[in-house]
Each structure stands twice: as structure tokens, then as C-alpha cells.
CSV table of C-alpha atoms and ligand atoms in Angstrom, one decimal:
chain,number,residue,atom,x,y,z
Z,688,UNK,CA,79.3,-86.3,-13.8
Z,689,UNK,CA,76.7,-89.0,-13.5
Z,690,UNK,CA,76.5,-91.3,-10.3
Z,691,UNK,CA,74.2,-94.1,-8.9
Z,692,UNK,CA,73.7,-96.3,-6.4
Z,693,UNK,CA,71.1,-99.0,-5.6
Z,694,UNK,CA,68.3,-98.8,-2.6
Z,695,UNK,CA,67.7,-102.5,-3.0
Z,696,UNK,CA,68.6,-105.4,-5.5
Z,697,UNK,CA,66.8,-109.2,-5.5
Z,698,UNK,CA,63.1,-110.6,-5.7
Z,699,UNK,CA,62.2,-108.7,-2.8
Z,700,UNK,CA,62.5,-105.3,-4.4
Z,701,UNK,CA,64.3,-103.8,-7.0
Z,702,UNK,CA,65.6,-99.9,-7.2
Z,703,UNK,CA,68.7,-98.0,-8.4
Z,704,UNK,CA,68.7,-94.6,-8.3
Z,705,UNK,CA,71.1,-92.2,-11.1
Z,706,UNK,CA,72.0,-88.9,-11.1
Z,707,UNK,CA,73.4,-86.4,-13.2
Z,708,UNK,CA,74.8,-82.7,-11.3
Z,709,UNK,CA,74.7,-79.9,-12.9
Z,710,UNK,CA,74.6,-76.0,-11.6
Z,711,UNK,CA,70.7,-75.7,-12.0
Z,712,UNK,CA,70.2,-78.5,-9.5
Z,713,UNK,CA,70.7,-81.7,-11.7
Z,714,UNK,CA,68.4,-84.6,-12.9
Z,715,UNK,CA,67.6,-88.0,-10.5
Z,716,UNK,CA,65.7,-91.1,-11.8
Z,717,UNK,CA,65.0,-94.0,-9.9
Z,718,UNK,CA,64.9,-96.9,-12.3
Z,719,UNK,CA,62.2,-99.6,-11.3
Z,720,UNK,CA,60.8,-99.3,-7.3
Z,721,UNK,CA,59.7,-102.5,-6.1
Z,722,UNK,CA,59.7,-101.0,-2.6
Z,723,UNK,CA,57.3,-100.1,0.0
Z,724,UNK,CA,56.8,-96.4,-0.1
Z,725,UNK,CA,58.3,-95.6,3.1
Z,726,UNK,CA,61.1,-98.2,2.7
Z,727,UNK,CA,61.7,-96.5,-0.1
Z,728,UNK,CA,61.7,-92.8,1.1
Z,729,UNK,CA,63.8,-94.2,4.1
Z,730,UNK,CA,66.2,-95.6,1.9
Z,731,UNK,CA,66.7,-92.7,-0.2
Z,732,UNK,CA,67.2,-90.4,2.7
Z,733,UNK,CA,70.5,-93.3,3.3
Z,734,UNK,CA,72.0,-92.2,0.4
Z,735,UNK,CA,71.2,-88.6,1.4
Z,736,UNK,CA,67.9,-87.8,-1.1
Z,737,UNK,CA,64.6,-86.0,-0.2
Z,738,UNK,CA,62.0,-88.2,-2.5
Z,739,UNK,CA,60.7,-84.6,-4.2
Z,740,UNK,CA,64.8,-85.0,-5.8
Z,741,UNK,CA,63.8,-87.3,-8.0
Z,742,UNK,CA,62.5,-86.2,-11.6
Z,743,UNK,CA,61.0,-89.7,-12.7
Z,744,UNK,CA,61.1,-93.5,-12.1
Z,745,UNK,CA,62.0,-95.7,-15.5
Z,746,UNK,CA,60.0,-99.3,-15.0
Z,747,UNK,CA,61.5,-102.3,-16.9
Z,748,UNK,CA,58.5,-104.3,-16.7
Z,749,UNK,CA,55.8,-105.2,-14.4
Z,750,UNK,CA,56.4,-107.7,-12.0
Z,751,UNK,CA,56.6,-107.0,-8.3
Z,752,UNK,CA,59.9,-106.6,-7.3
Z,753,UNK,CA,60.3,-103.8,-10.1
Z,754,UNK,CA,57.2,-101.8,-10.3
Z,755,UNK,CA,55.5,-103.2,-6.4
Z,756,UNK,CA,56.3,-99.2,-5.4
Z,757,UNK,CA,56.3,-97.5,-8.6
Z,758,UNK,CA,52.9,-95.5,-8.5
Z,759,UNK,CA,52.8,-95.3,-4.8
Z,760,UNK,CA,55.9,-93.2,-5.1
Z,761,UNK,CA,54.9,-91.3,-8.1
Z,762,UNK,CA,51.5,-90.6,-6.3
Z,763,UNK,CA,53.0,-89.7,-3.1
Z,764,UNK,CA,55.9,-87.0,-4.7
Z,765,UNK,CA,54.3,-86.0,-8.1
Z,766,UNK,CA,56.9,-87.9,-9.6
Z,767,UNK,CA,56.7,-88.6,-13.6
Z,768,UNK,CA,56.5,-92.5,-14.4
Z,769,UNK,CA,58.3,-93.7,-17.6
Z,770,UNK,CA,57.3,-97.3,-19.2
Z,771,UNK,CA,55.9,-99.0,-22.1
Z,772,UNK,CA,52.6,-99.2,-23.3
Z,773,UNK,CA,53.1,-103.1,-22.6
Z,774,UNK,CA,54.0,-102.7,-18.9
Z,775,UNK,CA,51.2,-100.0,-18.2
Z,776,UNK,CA,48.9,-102.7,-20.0
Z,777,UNK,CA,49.8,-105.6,-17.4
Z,778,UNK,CA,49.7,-102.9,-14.6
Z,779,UNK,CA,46.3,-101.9,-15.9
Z,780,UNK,CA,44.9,-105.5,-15.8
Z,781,UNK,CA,46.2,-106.1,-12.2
Z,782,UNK,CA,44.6,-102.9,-11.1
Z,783,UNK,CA,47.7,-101.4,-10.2
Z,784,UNK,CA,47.8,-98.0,-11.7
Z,785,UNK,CA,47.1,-94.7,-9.8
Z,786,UNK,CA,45.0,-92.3,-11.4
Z,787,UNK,CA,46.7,-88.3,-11.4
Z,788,UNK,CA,50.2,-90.0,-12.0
Z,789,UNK,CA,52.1,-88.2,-14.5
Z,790,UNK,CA,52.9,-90.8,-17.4
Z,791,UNK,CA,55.5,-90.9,-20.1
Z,792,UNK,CA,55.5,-93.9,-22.6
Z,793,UNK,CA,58.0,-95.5,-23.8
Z,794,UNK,CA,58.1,-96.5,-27.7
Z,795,UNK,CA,60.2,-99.0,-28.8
Z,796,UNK,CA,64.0,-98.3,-28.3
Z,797,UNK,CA,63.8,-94.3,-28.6
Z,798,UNK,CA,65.9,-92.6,-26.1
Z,799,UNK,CA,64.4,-90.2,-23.4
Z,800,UNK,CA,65.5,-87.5,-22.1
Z,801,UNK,CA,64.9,-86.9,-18.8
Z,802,UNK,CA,66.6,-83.1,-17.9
Z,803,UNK,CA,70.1,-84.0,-17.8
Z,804,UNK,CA,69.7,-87.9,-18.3
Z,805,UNK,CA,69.4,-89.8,-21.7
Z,806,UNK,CA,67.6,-92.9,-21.0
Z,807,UNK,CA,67.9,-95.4,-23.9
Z,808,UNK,CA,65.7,-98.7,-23.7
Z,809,UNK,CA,66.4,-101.8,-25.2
Z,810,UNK,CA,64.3,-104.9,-25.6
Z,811,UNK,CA,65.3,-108.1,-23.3
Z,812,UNK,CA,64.0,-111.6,-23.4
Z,813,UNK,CA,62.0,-112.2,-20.3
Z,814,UNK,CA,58.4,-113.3,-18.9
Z,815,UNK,CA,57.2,-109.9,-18.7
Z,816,UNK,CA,54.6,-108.1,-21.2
Z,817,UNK,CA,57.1,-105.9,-23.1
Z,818,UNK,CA,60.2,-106.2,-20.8
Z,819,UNK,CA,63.1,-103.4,-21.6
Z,820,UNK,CA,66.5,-102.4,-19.7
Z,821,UNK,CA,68.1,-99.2,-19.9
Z,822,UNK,CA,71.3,-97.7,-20.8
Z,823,UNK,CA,71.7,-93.9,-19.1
Z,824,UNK,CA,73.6,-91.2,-20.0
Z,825,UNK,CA,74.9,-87.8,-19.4
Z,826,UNK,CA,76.2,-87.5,-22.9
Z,827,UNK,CA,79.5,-88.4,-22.2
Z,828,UNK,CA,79.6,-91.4,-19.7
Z,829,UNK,CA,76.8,-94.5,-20.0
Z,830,UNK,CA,75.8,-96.7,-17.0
Z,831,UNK,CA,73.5,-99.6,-18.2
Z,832,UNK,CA,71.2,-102.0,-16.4
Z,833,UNK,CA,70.9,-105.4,-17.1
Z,834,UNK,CA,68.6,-108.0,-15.2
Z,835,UNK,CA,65.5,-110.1,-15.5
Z,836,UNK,CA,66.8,-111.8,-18.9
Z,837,UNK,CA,66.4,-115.1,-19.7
Z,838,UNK,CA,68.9,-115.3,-22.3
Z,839,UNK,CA,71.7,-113.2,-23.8
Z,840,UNK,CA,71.5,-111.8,-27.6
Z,841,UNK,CA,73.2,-110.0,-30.1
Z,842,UNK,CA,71.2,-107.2,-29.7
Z,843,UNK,CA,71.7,-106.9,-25.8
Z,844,UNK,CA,75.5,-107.2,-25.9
Z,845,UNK,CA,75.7,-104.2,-28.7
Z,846,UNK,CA,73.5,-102.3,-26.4
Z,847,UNK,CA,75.7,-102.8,-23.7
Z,848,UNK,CA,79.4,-102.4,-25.2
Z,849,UNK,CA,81.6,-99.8,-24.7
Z,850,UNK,CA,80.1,-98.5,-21.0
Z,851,UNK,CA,81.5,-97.3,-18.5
Z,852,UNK,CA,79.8,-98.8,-16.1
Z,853,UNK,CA,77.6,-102.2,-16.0
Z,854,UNK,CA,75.2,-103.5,-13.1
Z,855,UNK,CA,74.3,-107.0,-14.5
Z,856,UNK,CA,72.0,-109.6,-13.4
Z,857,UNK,CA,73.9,-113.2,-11.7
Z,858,UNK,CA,70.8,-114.4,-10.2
Z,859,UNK,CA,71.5,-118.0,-9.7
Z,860,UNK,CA,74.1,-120.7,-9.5
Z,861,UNK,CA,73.1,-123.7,-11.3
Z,862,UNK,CA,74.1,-126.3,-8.8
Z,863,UNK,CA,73.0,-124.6,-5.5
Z,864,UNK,CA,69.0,-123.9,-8.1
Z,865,UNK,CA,68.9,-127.2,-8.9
Z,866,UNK,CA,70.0,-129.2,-5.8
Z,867,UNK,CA,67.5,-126.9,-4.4
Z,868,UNK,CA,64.3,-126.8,-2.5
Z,869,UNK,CA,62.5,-124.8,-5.0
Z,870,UNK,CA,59.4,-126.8,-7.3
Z,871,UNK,CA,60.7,-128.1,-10.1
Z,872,UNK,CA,58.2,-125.8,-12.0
Z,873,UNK,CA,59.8,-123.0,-10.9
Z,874,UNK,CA,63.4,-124.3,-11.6
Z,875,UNK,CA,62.6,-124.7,-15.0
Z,876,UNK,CA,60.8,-120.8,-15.1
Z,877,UNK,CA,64.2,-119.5,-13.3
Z,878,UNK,CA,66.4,-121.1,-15.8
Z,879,UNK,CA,64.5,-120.9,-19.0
Z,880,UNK,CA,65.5,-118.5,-21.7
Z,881,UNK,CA,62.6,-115.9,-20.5
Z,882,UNK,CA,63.9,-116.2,-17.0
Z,883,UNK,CA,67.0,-115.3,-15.2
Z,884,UNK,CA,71.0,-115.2,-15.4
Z,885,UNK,CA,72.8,-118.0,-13.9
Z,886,UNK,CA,76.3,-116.5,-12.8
Z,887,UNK,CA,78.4,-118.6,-15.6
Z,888,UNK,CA,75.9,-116.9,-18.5
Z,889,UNK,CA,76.4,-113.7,-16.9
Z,890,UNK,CA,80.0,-114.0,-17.1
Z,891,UNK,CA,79.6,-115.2,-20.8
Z,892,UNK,CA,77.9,-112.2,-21.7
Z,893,UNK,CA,80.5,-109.9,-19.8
Z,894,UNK,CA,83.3,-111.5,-21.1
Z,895,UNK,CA,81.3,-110.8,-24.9
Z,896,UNK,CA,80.9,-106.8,-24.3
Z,897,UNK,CA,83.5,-104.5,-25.5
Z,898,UNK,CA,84.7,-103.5,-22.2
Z,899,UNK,CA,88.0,-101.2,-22.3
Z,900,UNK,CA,85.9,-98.5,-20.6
Z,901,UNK,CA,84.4,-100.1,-17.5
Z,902,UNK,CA,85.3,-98.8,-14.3
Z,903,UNK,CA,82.6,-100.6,-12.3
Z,904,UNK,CA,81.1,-104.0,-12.4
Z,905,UNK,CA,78.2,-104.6,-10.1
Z,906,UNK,CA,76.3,-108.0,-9.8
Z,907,UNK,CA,72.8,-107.4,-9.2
Z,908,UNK,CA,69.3,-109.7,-8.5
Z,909,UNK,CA,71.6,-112.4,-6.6
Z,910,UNK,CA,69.0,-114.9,-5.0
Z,911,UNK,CA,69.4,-115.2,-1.6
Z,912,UNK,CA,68.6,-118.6,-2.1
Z,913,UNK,CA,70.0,-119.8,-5.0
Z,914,UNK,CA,73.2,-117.8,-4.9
Z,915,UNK,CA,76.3,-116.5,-2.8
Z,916,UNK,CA,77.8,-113.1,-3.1
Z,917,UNK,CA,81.5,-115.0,-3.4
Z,918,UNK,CA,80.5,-117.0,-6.8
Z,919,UNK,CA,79.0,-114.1,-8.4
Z,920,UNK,CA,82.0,-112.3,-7.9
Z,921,UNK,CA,84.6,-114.9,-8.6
Z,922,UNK,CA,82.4,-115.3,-11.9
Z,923,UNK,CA,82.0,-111.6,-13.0
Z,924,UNK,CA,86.0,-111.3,-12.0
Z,925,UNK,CA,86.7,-114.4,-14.3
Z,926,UNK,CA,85.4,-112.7,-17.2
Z,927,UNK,CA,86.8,-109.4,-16.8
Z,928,UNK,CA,89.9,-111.0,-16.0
Z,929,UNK,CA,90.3,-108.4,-12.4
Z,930,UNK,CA,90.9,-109.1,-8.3
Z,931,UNK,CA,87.5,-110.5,-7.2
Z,932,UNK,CA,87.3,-107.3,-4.8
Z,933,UNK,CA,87.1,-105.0,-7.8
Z,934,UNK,CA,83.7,-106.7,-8.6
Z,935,UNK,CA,80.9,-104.7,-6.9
Z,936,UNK,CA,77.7,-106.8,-5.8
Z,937,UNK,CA,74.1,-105.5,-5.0
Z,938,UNK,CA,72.4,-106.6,-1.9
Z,939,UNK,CA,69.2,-107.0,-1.0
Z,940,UNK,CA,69.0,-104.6,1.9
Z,941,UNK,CA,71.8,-102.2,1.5
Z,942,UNK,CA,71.7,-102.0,-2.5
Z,943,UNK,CA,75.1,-100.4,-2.7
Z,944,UNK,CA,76.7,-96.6,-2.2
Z,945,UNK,CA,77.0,-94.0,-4.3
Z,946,UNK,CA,79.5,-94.4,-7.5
Z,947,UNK,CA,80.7,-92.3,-9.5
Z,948,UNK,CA,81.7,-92.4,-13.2
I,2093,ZN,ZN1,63.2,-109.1,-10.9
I,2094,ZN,ZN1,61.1,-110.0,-13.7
């Protein structure tokens, strides 16, 4: 059985944690901690996990809100750190590596296997160094992750058909970003094809997936600013063609509870 939930989900800090049981204890990653380290071990401890639980954390690129907490963590708990030699490389640069911490690099799009959890990467349009998202697995079900994209491809929505389960990005609603207060710099950044989802492209690329399997839908990254829980959903529920209450949503402080596929 594999099961996740999320300690956090926007641009204040970024972590889902996934777990597959098994009689000899079980695997848990985090994937991407852009948390303090003690908001992080407190939020863990919500969903009822001791920090030396989990076996690695999987980082999706370098900015902040993803890898902010990554090698605190792993420093802290001996925790092994999963990422490509791109996002090390722009970690490096910003002197934010730990020396001691166990590393694992990620090349290209070759699965890893993480004790019970296949982690398969797959490359995403965004401005990050060498940006990836992840599909999990057990070997039976598959839960993937996608945010921080700028722009859908081909390649993205064949990684992501036939899940079971999808946690995907709606990080902003066009009107409320640009009737906004933000610069217009930054608009354009948000918007631009190595930015971020707006809901109606989210819902695009949902309605695009082979989806006869999914039994969850969770919208994830929502601005707090630029967004509203309600047009996410209604989006997301548009596309998959279900009651807007079957449509999970990620938020910022309470990430979501424990699911199980
Ligand atoms: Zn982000
Ligand atoms: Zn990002």
C-alpha cells in the first residue's frame, strides 16, 4: 500500500511526504523540504512520524520553497539526499550544501529505488538549473508530483498518464495575477512558460492525461495571493468531469492528511 500526505504546499515551503508499509518497517521519502527544520519535524510528528522514519528526501530543484530545509534535515537525522547534479550545482554556488550529508544523484530520467519506493524523475520546464518531478511507486500503484512548470509537454503528460493518484500544480488565476499588486516583472516570470500553472492550464493538462485510474486529485502550490482554493477546485473538477468536493487541495499550513492509494 503506498500513502502520502503533504506537511506544507505554496512559496512559503514545499513538502510531501510518501510511504510505502511493508512487514520489515516500510520505506518514507519526503519529496522536496522547503521548511524550517523544526517546522518541519513538528509537522511530521502531525501526521504521526519520528524524522529518523524517513529513508531520504527527493529535491525537484533548488529554489527556496523546495530545497530551504533539505540539508538541515538531512544533517539533523542522517537522512540520504536525492537530486541532480544540476540542483546540487546551484546549491553549491549559493553555499547551501552541508558537508557529511549522504548524497544520491540523480541521472537523467533513471528510476531510483529507494527500499520499497521507485522514484522515477522526469524533466519539467521551469527556471530552475535542471528542474525534475517525480512519479513514485510501490510497483503496483503510482502517485506523481507535478508543480513548478511553466508549461505543459508531451513528455510531461506521458509521464503522468495512467496514475492513480496526481498532486498538480494551479498556482494562479490569470485575472486575480494580473489585476494584481505584484511588479509587472514578476507577472511576466509567474506566467511565462519557465514559470508556473495558471488553474485553466492545469486543468488543460488534467483533462490531457489518461485518467481512468485516479482516485485522488490534489491541487498543490496555490498562491495565496494570486489564487482561491474554490477556482482551483472548480477548475481541476471541470476537467475530470467530478463534484468539486472530490477535488483535494494543498494548503499552505496544513498540507493535507494522510491518503491512501
Ligand atoms: Zn515552488
Ligand atoms: Zn520553483
Amino acid at each position: 500500500m503506498l500513502r502520502f500526505a503533504s506537511l506544507a504546499s505554496g512559496s512559503r515551503g514545499n513538502c510531501l511526504v510518501a510511504e510505502v508499509a511493508s512487514v520489515s518497517g516500510g520505506t518514507r521519502v519526503l519529496l522536496d523540504c522547503g521548511l524550517k527544520l523544526r517546522d518541519t519535524e513538528r509537522r511530521l510528528a502531525r501526521l504521526g512520524l519520528e524524522p529518523s522514519a524517513i529513508d531520504a528526501i527527493l529535491v525537484t530543484h533548488e529554489h527556496g520553497d523546495h530545497a530551504g530545509g533539505v540539508f538541515e534535515f538531512a544533517a539533523a537525522h542522517g537522512t540520504l539526499v536525492c537530486l541532480t547534479h544540476g540542483t546540487h550545482a546551484a546549491l553549491a554556488a549559493e553555499g547551501r550544501l552541508i558537508e557529511g550529508v549522504k548524497l544520491r544523484f540523480i541521472h537523467g530520467e533513471e528510476a531510483a529505488a529507494i527500499g520499497g519506493i521507485e522514484a522515477r524523475p522526469f524533466t519539467v520546464p521551469h527556471d530552475a538549473r535542471e528542474p525534475v518531478q517525480f512519479v513514485l511507486s510501490d510497483g503496483a500503484a503510482r502517485l506523481g508530483l507535478l508543480t513548478d512548470i511553466g508549461t505543459s509537454t508531451p513528455h510531461v503528460e506521458e509521464a503522468l498518464s495512467g496514475l492513480d493518484a496526481l498532486v498538480l500544480e494551479c498556482n494562479y488565476d490569470r485575472d486575480l495575477l494580473w489585476n494584481g499588486a505584484y511588479p509587472k516583472w514578476l507577472k511576466e516570470r509567474i506566467a511565462g512558460p519557465f514559470g508556473h500553472l495558471d488553474n485553466r492550464v492545469s486543468g488543460r493538462l488534467l483533462g490531457a492525461l489518461e485518467r481512468s485510474k485516479l482516485k485522488h486529485v490534489i491541487g498543490a502550490h496555490l498562491s495565496q495571493q494570486n489564487n482561491r482554493p474554490q477556482l482551483a477546485r472548480a477548475a481541476l473538477a471541470a476537467a475530470m468531469g467530478c463534484g468539486e468536493s472530490w477535488i483535494g487541495i494543498a494548503d499552505q499550513e496544513e498540507g493535507f492528511s494522510w491518503r491512501e492509494i
